[in-house]
XYZ file of C-alpha atoms in Angstrom:
267
model
C 11.278 -52.049 -5.362
C 8.292 -49.626 -3.283
C 10.940 -49.463 -0.579
C 13.153 -47.371 -2.510
C 10.666 -45.653 -3.902
C 9.827 -44.719 -0.589
C 12.781 -43.988 0.558
C 14.136 -41.530 -3.146
C 11.070 -39.431 -2.467
C 11.066 -38.907 1.151
C 14.567 -37.888 0.464
C 12.992 -35.571 -2.409
C 10.920 -33.920 -0.246
C 13.371 -33.739 2.547
C 15.362 -31.865 -0.048
C 12.847 -29.543 -1.305
C 12.580 -28.651 2.194
C 15.349 -28.066 2.828
C 15.827 -25.854 0.255
C 12.366 -23.554 0.519
C 13.758 -22.629 3.910
C 16.796 -21.169 2.792
C 16.575 -17.161 2.860
C 15.261 -15.602 -0.530
C 14.767 -19.168 -2.117
C 11.048 -16.868 -3.229
C 10.547 -13.269 -3.390
C 7.983 -11.580 -3.789
C 7.735 -9.626 -6.396
C 5.086 -6.934 -8.476
C 2.947 -7.681 -11.567
C 4.480 -5.474 -14.882
C 2.270 -3.445 -15.979
C 0.522 -3.602 -19.177
C 3.146 -1.383 -21.038
C 6.073 -4.200 -19.046
C 4.440 -7.111 -20.705
C 3.633 -4.793 -24.296
C 7.484 -4.239 -24.292
C 8.094 -7.350 -24.246
C 5.977 -8.804 -26.251
C 6.739 -6.354 -29.458
C 10.843 -7.387 -28.592
C 10.078 -11.510 -28.392
C 8.509 -11.047 -31.632
C 11.490 -8.669 -32.702
C 13.493 -11.403 -31.747
C 11.947 -14.134 -33.345
C 11.303 -12.422 -36.922
C 14.849 -12.031 -36.883
C 16.253 -13.610 -39.352
C 12.822 -12.659 -41.619
C 13.783 -8.700 -40.415
C 17.667 -9.293 -41.285
C 20.411 -8.903 -38.907
C 21.972 -6.564 -40.793
C 19.359 -3.854 -41.426
C 18.531 -1.187 -39.733
C 15.014 -2.106 -38.582
C 15.313 -5.036 -36.866
C 17.325 -3.132 -34.156
C 15.191 -0.702 -34.360
C 12.021 -2.524 -33.856
C 14.235 -4.463 -30.907
C 15.297 -1.252 -29.398
C 11.408 0.467 -29.274
C 9.834 -1.279 -26.488
C 12.724 -0.907 -24.302
C 13.145 2.885 -24.659
C 9.881 3.328 -24.324
C 9.924 1.526 -20.931
C 12.774 4.066 -19.285
C 10.397 7.044 -20.964
C 8.686 5.961 -18.823
C 10.516 5.581 -15.475
C 11.231 8.733 -16.389
C 7.896 9.498 -16.140
C 6.387 11.695 -13.088
C 3.590 8.629 -11.106
C 0.312 9.590 -11.138
C -1.766 10.205 -7.722
C -3.494 7.104 -6.839
C -6.399 7.567 -3.955
C -7.845 3.236 -3.511
C -11.006 2.943 -1.108
C -11.422 -0.710 -0.201
C -13.555 -2.561 2.587
C -14.934 -5.856 4.364
C -17.442 -6.318 7.163
C -16.363 -4.104 9.722
C -13.073 -2.231 8.787
C -12.321 0.452 5.623
C -8.847 0.467 4.660
C -7.710 3.369 2.438
C -4.547 3.156 -0.087
C -2.708 6.734 -1.417
C -0.178 6.454 -4.018
C 2.468 9.799 -3.592
C 4.807 11.142 -5.627
C 6.936 8.057 -5.214
C 5.555 6.861 -1.707
C 2.615 5.150 -0.459
C 0.728 4.631 2.617
C -2.013 3.058 3.692
C -4.501 3.717 6.563
C -6.475 0.813 8.663
C -4.750 -2.465 7.853
C -7.562 -3.936 9.317
C -8.597 -6.395 6.737
C -6.314 -9.248 5.590
C -2.679 -9.359 5.328
C -2.265 -10.141 2.568
C -4.671 -9.079 0.340
C -3.145 -5.627 1.743
C 0.191 -6.652 0.890
C -1.139 -7.900 -2.602
C -3.052 -4.037 -3.015
C 0.830 -2.587 -2.328
C 2.441 -5.115 -4.767
C -0.233 -4.858 -7.809
C 1.202 -1.407 -7.141
C 4.335 -1.969 -8.328
C 5.930 -0.602 -4.284
C 7.268 -3.752 -1.708
C 7.210 -1.494 0.947
C 4.381 1.410 2.806
C 6.446 4.518 3.897
C 4.044 4.572 6.678
C 1.341 2.371 8.136
C -1.586 4.958 9.003
C -4.275 3.618 12.272
C -7.355 5.764 12.405
C -8.603 3.634 16.001
C -6.565 1.071 18.407
C -10.044 -1.578 18.099
C -8.885 -4.543 16.224
C -10.770 -3.891 12.853
C -8.610 -1.923 12.127
C -4.795 -3.064 12.429
C -4.917 -7.462 12.320
C -3.950 -7.745 9.301
C -0.784 -5.874 10.046
C 1.539 -8.621 11.241
C 0.700 -10.774 8.450
C 1.311 -7.577 5.655
C 5.043 -6.492 7.954
C 5.971 -9.937 6.714
C 5.290 -9.837 2.910
C 5.480 -6.509 2.667
C 7.592 -3.512 4.226
C 6.687 -0.792 6.648
C 9.071 1.655 7.843
C 6.746 4.123 9.490
C 3.386 2.881 11.931
C 1.520 6.047 12.703
C -1.728 5.447 15.713
C -3.239 7.452 18.171
C -2.261 8.181 22.167
C -4.206 5.829 23.867
C -3.750 2.222 25.912
C -2.484 -0.394 23.543
C -4.066 -3.422 23.662
C -1.203 -5.752 24.714
C -1.820 -7.704 21.443
C -0.789 -5.180 19.409
C 1.631 -4.076 21.849
C 3.302 -7.254 20.911
C 2.452 -7.171 17.219
C 4.171 -3.110 17.303
C 6.649 -5.075 19.087
C 8.073 -7.201 16.955
C 7.231 -4.838 13.858
C 9.947 -2.606 15.807
C 12.662 -5.718 16.412
C 12.353 -5.814 12.058
C 13.517 -1.555 11.332
C 9.858 -0.374 11.899
C 9.460 2.585 13.703
C 6.252 3.898 15.462
C 5.929 6.596 16.277
C 2.360 8.338 18.316
C 0.597 11.403 17.153
C -2.360 13.718 18.906
C -4.604 15.890 16.890
C -3.011 18.322 14.700
C 0.385 17.449 14.784
C 1.975 17.568 11.456
C 3.803 14.377 9.949
C 5.746 15.155 7.282
C 6.850 12.585 4.290
C 8.840 15.087 1.876
C 6.402 17.981 0.165
C 4.090 15.360 1.374
C 1.796 16.972 5.487
C 0.359 14.515 6.380
C -1.905 15.465 9.701
C -4.806 14.226 11.997
C -7.374 15.861 12.474
C -10.425 15.475 15.170
C -13.054 12.688 13.616
C -15.817 13.628 12.172
C -19.235 12.259 12.694
C -21.422 11.388 9.725
C -22.540 14.816 8.791
C -19.330 16.216 7.168
C -19.999 19.341 8.452
C -19.889 19.028 12.264
C -17.012 17.230 14.357
C -17.412 14.948 17.127
C -16.803 16.839 20.730
C -12.368 15.244 20.606
C -9.889 12.953 21.167
C -9.204 12.971 24.418
C -7.057 9.706 24.519
C -9.151 7.806 26.727
C -10.964 5.440 24.961
C -9.606 2.755 22.920
C -12.492 3.354 20.462
C -11.720 6.617 19.914
C -10.106 7.926 17.077
C -8.114 10.362 13.948
C -9.782 11.601 10.648
C -6.397 12.773 8.622
C -5.403 15.096 6.401
C -2.830 14.886 3.453
C -1.860 17.601 1.396
C 0.493 18.713 -1.018
C 0.996 20.994 -4.016
C -2.101 20.392 -5.377
C -3.310 17.185 -3.400
C -5.611 17.227 -0.962
C -7.242 13.965 0.423
C -9.299 13.348 4.265
C -9.619 10.049 5.620
C -13.494 10.424 7.040
C -15.090 8.348 9.663
C -11.465 5.872 10.289
C -12.149 5.556 6.843
C -15.561 4.642 5.730
C -15.260 8.426 3.736
C -12.973 10.130 1.608
C -12.889 13.540 0.224
C -10.728 14.379 -2.759
C -9.596 18.193 -3.652
C -7.319 17.377 -6.121
C -7.081 17.252 -9.640
C -10.950 19.160 -9.195
C -10.366 23.196 -9.345
C -10.375 25.273 -6.894
C -12.868 24.895 -3.886
C -14.010 21.671 -6.144
C -14.549 18.116 -3.417
C -15.391 15.401 -3.959
C -17.050 12.769 -1.138
C -16.913 8.814 -1.272
C -18.262 6.173 0.097
C -15.883 3.478 1.903
C -19.012 0.629 1.676
C -18.409 -3.801 1.598
C -17.896 -4.875 -1.782
C -17.545 -1.575 -3.731
C -13.800 -0.687 -4.209
C -12.691 3.195 -5.773
C -9.782 3.789 -7.042
C -8.489 7.298 -8.284
C -6.160 8.222 -10.300
C -4.551 11.956 -11.203
C-alpha cells in the first residue's frame, strides 16, 4: 500500500510540475481597484437577492446594472497623474504615471517589488525605464523586473557600461525592449510628455555640478518630465523630486526621497 501511495504521489507531483511549466499556466495581473470591488459586491448582492427583488421588477436590473455602468464610467475618466517615490539603503526609485503611461526611474530595488508597484497602479507594462547612473545600485533589479513586467524602452546615460549591465540589456532587448542612450539636453517624447535628461544637481538645488562627461560610471543625470500643466524633475539620482503639477504658476514642491518614507502625490 505504501509503495502504491508513494508512486501515486510521485506521479501527481510530476503532473503538477508539467502543467506549471506550460506557458500562461499562471499570469501576473494587477489588483482590482476599490471601486471595482465595491461594484462587484453590489452585483453579487443583487443576484443573491433577485427572488426578493422580483425577476420582473426593474429595480433588480437597475441595481445589477448600476455597478457595471459605474465601472464603465470610471474607465472613461482620465487617469490622474501620480508621482511615487520609494527607496532602500542605496537606491532612490521613482514611479511616475502620466497620460495612461507609466515610467520608472532607477530600478535598483528588488525587481519583484518594482513589478508589484507597477501592478498596483493597474499596469503590466512600463513605457520607459530610466537609469540615472550606470552604477549597479541604480539598475540591479532590472533583469528581474523585465521578467515580471513588460518594458518598452530603457534609457540610460552614455559611458562605459559594466559587463553585467550589458548582459542584462542584451537579454531584455531579445524580448522586445529598446535601449537608448542620451546626453544632457536631449529630448525623449512619449505622446505629449517630454522627458529631458539634465546635468546632475548638487545638494543645493540652486547650483549645478560641473557637468556630465560620460567618462565615469559614477556620473549621472537628472530628468525633467514636462507636459501641459505638468512638470516633475527627478534630481540627484532620485534622492529629491521637484514637483510643479497642480500647485499653480511658479510654485514648486520639493520632496526628499528617504529610505523607509515612501511618498505618493496624485493630481
